[in-house]
CSV table of C-alpha atoms in Angstrom, one decimal:
chain,number,residue,atom,x,y,z
U,1,UNK,CA,5.7,-13.6,25.3
U,2,UNK,CA,5.6,-13.4,21.5
U,3,UNK,CA,8.2,-15.5,19.7
U,4,UNK,CA,8.1,-13.1,16.6
U,5,UNK,CA,7.6,-9.5,16.0
U,6,UNK,CA,4.8,-7.3,14.7
U,7,UNK,CA,6.3,-4.2,13.1
U,8,UNK,CA,4.0,-1.3,12.1
U,9,UNK,CA,4.6,1.4,9.6
U,10,UNK,CA,3.2,4.8,10.7
U,11,UNK,CA,3.0,7.9,8.4
U,12,UNK,CA,0.6,10.1,6.6
U,13,UNK,CA,-0.9,8.5,3.4
U,14,UNK,CA,1.4,8.7,0.3
U,15,UNK,CA,4.8,8.8,2.2
U,16,UNK,CA,6.1,5.4,0.8
U,17,UNK,CA,4.3,2.9,2.9
U,18,UNK,CA,2.7,1.1,-0.1
U,19,UNK,CA,5.9,1.3,-2.2
U,20,UNK,CA,7.9,-0.2,0.8
U,21,UNK,CA,5.4,-3.1,1.0
U,22,UNK,CA,5.3,-3.7,-2.8
U,23,UNK,CA,9.2,-3.7,-2.9
U,24,UNK,CA,9.5,-6.4,-0.2
U,25,UNK,CA,7.1,-8.6,-1.9
U,26,UNK,CA,8.7,-8.1,-5.3
U,27,UNK,CA,6.1,-5.8,-7.2
U,28,UNK,CA,8.8,-3.1,-7.3
U,29,UNK,CA,12.4,-3.2,-8.2
U,30,UNK,CA,15.0,-1.9,-5.9
U,31,UNK,CA,17.5,0.9,-6.9
U,32,UNK,CA,19.8,0.2,-3.9
U,33,UNK,CA,19.9,-1.7,-0.6
U,34,UNK,CA,19.0,-5.2,0.1
U,35,UNK,CA,16.1,-7.4,1.5
U,36,UNK,CA,17.2,-10.3,3.8
U,37,UNK,CA,15.0,-13.2,4.8
U,38,UNK,CA,16.5,-15.3,7.5
U,39,UNK,CA,19.8,-13.7,6.7
U,40,UNK,CA,19.7,-14.4,2.9
U,41,UNK,CA,19.3,-11.9,0.2
U,42,UNK,CA,16.1,-12.1,-1.9
U,43,UNK,CA,16.3,-8.9,-3.8
U,44,UNK,CA,16.9,-10.6,-7.0
U,45,UNK,CA,14.1,-13.1,-6.7
U,46,UNK,CA,10.6,-12.8,-8.3
U,47,UNK,CA,7.3,-12.6,-6.6
U,48,UNK,CA,6.6,-16.4,-7.0
U,49,UNK,CA,10.0,-17.2,-5.6
U,50,UNK,CA,9.6,-14.8,-2.6
U,51,UNK,CA,6.3,-16.4,-2.0
U,52,UNK,CA,7.8,-19.9,-2.0
U,53,UNK,CA,10.4,-18.7,0.4
U,54,UNK,CA,7.8,-17.6,2.8
U,55,UNK,CA,6.7,-14.1,2.1
U,56,UNK,CA,2.9,-13.7,2.4
U,57,UNK,CA,0.9,-10.7,1.3
U,58,UNK,CA,-2.4,-9.2,2.4
U,59,UNK,CA,-3.1,-6.4,-0.2
U,60,UNK,CA,-4.6,-3.1,0.4
U,61,UNK,CA,-7.2,-3.7,-2.4
U,62,UNK,CA,-8.5,-7.3,-1.9
U,63,UNK,CA,-10.8,-7.2,-4.8
U,64,UNK,CA,-8.0,-6.2,-7.4
U,65,UNK,CA,-5.1,-8.1,-5.9
U,66,UNK,CA,-6.3,-10.5,-3.3
U,67,UNK,CA,-9.0,-12.7,-4.8
U,68,UNK,CA,-10.2,-13.8,-8.3
U,69,UNK,CA,-14.1,-13.0,-7.8
U,70,UNK,CA,-15.5,-15.7,-10.2
U,71,UNK,CA,-13.3,-18.5,-8.8
U,72,UNK,CA,-14.4,-20.6,-5.8
U,73,UNK,CA,-13.1,-20.3,-2.2
U,74,UNK,CA,-11.2,-23.6,-2.8
U,75,UNK,CA,-9.5,-22.3,-6.0
U,76,UNK,CA,-8.6,-18.9,-4.4
U,77,UNK,CA,-7.0,-20.7,-1.4
U,78,UNK,CA,-4.5,-22.4,-3.6
U,79,UNK,CA,-3.8,-19.6,-6.1
U,80,UNK,CA,-0.2,-19.2,-4.9
U,81,UNK,CA,0.6,-22.9,-4.8
U,82,UNK,CA,-1.5,-24.9,-7.2
U,83,UNK,CA,1.4,-25.9,-9.3
U,84,UNK,CA,3.1,-27.4,-6.2
U,85,UNK,CA,2.4,-30.7,-4.1
U,86,UNK,CA,0.1,-31.7,-2.6
U,87,UNK,CA,-2.2,-29.7,-4.9
U,88,UNK,CA,-0.7,-31.0,-8.2
U,89,UNK,CA,1.8,-33.6,-9.3
U,90,UNK,CA,3.5,-33.6,-12.7
U,91,UNK,CA,1.0,-31.1,-14.1
U,92,UNK,CA,-2.0,-33.1,-12.8
U,93,UNK,CA,-4.1,-31.3,-10.3
U,94,UNK,CA,-5.3,-33.1,-7.2
U,95,UNK,CA,-8.9,-32.0,-6.7
U,96,UNK,CA,-9.3,-33.9,-3.5
U,97,UNK,CA,-6.4,-32.2,-1.8
U,98,UNK,CA,-7.7,-28.8,-2.9
U,99,UNK,CA,-11.2,-29.7,-1.5
U,100,UNK,CA,-9.8,-31.0,1.8
U,101,UNK,CA,-7.6,-27.8,2.0
U,102,UNK,CA,-10.7,-25.6,1.7
U,103,UNK,CA,-12.7,-27.6,4.2
U,104,UNK,CA,-9.9,-27.1,6.8
U,105,UNK,CA,-9.7,-23.4,6.0
U,106,UNK,CA,-13.4,-22.9,6.5
U,107,UNK,CA,-13.4,-24.6,9.8
U,108,UNK,CA,-10.1,-23.1,11.1
U,109,UNK,CA,-11.0,-19.5,10.0
U,110,UNK,CA,-14.7,-19.6,10.5
U,111,UNK,CA,-15.5,-18.8,6.9
U,112,UNK,CA,-19.4,-18.3,6.6
U,113,UNK,CA,-20.3,-20.3,3.6
U,114,UNK,CA,-22.0,-23.6,2.6
U,115,UNK,CA,-18.9,-25.1,1.1
U,116,UNK,CA,-15.6,-24.5,-0.8
U,117,UNK,CA,-17.3,-24.6,-4.2
U,118,UNK,CA,-19.0,-21.2,-3.5
U,119,UNK,CA,-17.7,-18.4,-5.8
U,120,UNK,CA,-15.7,-16.1,-3.4
U,121,UNK,CA,-17.5,-13.0,-4.8
U,122,UNK,CA,-20.7,-14.3,-3.0
U,123,UNK,CA,-19.0,-13.8,0.4
U,124,UNK,CA,-19.2,-10.8,2.6
U,125,UNK,CA,-16.1,-8.6,2.6
U,126,UNK,CA,-15.0,-9.9,6.1
U,127,UNK,CA,-15.2,-13.4,4.9
U,128,UNK,CA,-13.2,-12.7,1.7
U,129,UNK,CA,-10.6,-11.3,3.9
U,130,UNK,CA,-10.7,-14.3,6.0
U,131,UNK,CA,-10.0,-16.4,2.9
U,132,UNK,CA,-7.1,-14.2,1.9
U,133,UNK,CA,-5.7,-14.5,5.5
U,134,UNK,CA,-6.2,-18.3,5.4
U,135,UNK,CA,-4.4,-18.5,2.2
U,136,UNK,CA,-1.4,-16.5,3.5
U,137,UNK,CA,-1.1,-18.4,6.8
U,138,UNK,CA,-1.6,-21.8,5.3
U,139,UNK,CA,1.2,-21.2,2.9
U,140,UNK,CA,3.6,-21.5,5.9
U,141,UNK,CA,4.7,-17.9,5.5
U,142,UNK,CA,7.7,-16.5,7.6
U,143,UNK,CA,6.8,-13.0,6.9
U,144,UNK,CA,3.4,-11.4,6.2
U,145,UNK,CA,3.2,-8.0,4.7
U,146,UNK,CA,-0.3,-6.8,5.6
U,147,UNK,CA,-1.6,-3.5,4.0
U,148,UNK,CA,-4.7,-2.1,5.6
U,149,UNK,CA,-5.9,-5.5,6.3
U,150,UNK,CA,-9.1,-4.5,8.2
U,151,UNK,CA,-10.2,-1.4,5.9
U,152,UNK,CA,-13.9,-1.7,5.1
U,153,UNK,CA,-14.6,-4.5,7.4
U,154,UNK,CA,-17.3,-4.6,10.2
U,155,UNK,CA,-16.4,-4.7,13.9
U,156,UNK,CA,-16.5,-8.5,14.2
U,157,UNK,CA,-14.4,-9.2,11.1
U,158,UNK,CA,-11.9,-6.4,12.2
U,159,UNK,CA,-11.6,-7.9,15.6
U,160,UNK,CA,-11.0,-11.4,14.2
U,161,UNK,CA,-8.4,-10.2,11.7
U,162,UNK,CA,-6.5,-8.3,14.3
U,163,UNK,CA,-6.5,-11.2,16.8
U,164,UNK,CA,-5.2,-13.6,14.1
U,165,UNK,CA,-2.3,-11.4,13.0
U,166,UNK,CA,-1.2,-11.0,16.8
U,167,UNK,CA,-1.7,-14.8,17.4
U,168,UNK,CA,0.4,-15.5,14.3
U,169,UNK,CA,3.2,-13.4,15.4
U,170,UNK,CA,3.0,-14.7,19.0
U,171,UNK,CA,2.4,-18.4,18.5
U,172,UNK,CA,3.5,-19.3,15.1
U,173,UNK,CA,6.8,-17.4,14.8
U,174,UNK,CA,5.6,-15.4,11.9
U,175,UNK,CA,7.0,-11.9,11.3
U,176,UNK,CA,4.3,-9.3,10.5
U,177,UNK,CA,5.0,-6.1,8.8
U,178,UNK,CA,1.8,-4.0,9.2
U,179,UNK,CA,0.7,-0.8,7.3
U,180,UNK,CA,-2.5,0.8,8.3
U,181,UNK,CA,-4.0,4.1,7.9
U,182,UNK,CA,-5.6,3.6,11.2
U,183,UNK,CA,-3.2,4.9,13.8
U,184,UNK,CA,-5.2,3.3,16.7
U,185,UNK,CA,-4.8,-0.1,15.1
U,186,UNK,CA,-1.0,0.3,14.8
U,187,UNK,CA,-0.9,1.4,18.3
U,188,UNK,CA,-3.0,-1.6,19.5
U,189,UNK,CA,-1.2,-4.3,17.5
U,190,UNK,CA,2.4,-3.3,17.1
U,191,UNK,CA,5.4,-4.4,19.1
U,192,UNK,CA,7.3,-1.5,17.4
U,193,UNK,CA,6.4,1.3,15.1
U,194,UNK,CA,8.6,2.5,12.3
U,195,UNK,CA,7.8,6.0,11.3
U,196,UNK,CA,8.2,7.0,7.6
U,197,UNK,CA,8.1,10.4,5.9
U,198,UNK,CA,8.5,11.0,2.2
U,199,UNK,CA,10.2,7.5,1.8
U,200,UNK,CA,12.7,8.2,4.7
U,201,UNK,CA,12.6,6.3,7.9
U,202,UNK,CA,12.5,8.8,10.7
U,203,UNK,CA,12.9,6.2,13.5
U,204,UNK,CA,11.5,3.1,15.3
U,205,UNK,CA,9.7,3.3,18.5
U,206,UNK,CA,8.7,0.6,20.9
U,207,UNK,CA,5.1,0.5,21.6
U,208,UNK,CA,5.6,0.7,25.4
U,209,UNK,CA,7.5,4.0,24.7
U,210,UNK,CA,5.2,5.7,22.4
U,211,UNK,CA,4.9,9.5,23.0
U,212,UNK,CA,2.0,10.8,20.8
U,213,UNK,CA,3.8,14.2,20.5
U,214,UNK,CA,6.9,12.6,19.5
U,215,UNK,CA,5.1,10.4,17.0
U,216,UNK,CA,3.1,13.2,15.5
U,217,UNK,CA,6.4,15.2,14.9
U,218,UNK,CA,8.1,12.3,13.2
U,219,UNK,CA,5.2,11.6,11.0
U,220,UNK,CA,5.4,15.3,9.9
U,221,UNK,CA,9.0,14.9,9.0
U,222,UNK,CA,10.6,16.6,12.1
U,223,UNK,CA,13.1,15.3,14.5
U,224,UNK,CA,11.3,15.5,17.9
U,225,UNK,CA,14.5,16.3,19.9
U,226,UNK,CA,15.6,18.9,17.4
U,227,UNK,CA,12.2,20.5,17.5
U,228,UNK,CA,12.3,20.6,21.3
U,229,UNK,CA,15.7,22.3,21.4
U,230,UNK,CA,14.5,24.9,18.8
U,231,UNK,CA,11.4,25.5,21.0
U,232,UNK,CA,13.6,26.1,24.1
U,233,UNK,CA,15.7,28.6,22.2
U,234,UNK,CA,12.5,30.5,21.1
U,235,UNK,CA,11.4,30.7,24.7
């Protein structure tokens, strides 16, 4: 049994999924409401502080927001934490720790490369995504916001990423908030599915209780029960 939760966001593209994800990680400001992490409000914290508190991010566009192409694998792995121990102390970078960290990531996440000094732009898309995943999980994240994490990947890389996300939720007590345009992916991975339409939450469905007709109605902005009653009156 999973110790944590994988919550998926379902909805037609452009209905607020990306905006919700960006608000949680701190890229967008909130107009109202609150964001709680382990019962404490983080709505006034910046991106760096949220990352330090345990919010990880797998961006929808890995080339623009997930990696620095000309940097090495080792450097990309510590982008979020290079200013912190053990990777630096009093402004002095510890290159051995950075190398050891990349050596471990390459083994643990089966990243296909000669070594951590390889520029990340030389890797395949699947292996670049593995680096992003490794960076996120090795930061001891408590919550991972994953946006279309398998888009553009081949079958092998897709299968690996999906299994790692589920494993993190089940074994490592990491909460996963997953947005994917692939509905089959949501149905396969999610414990619960949150349906959103034009920025409004239409409801949350347990995976074991998913009804495709109900899910489709909610994604289109209709109340399923209300529509059933209307249909009954028409008949």
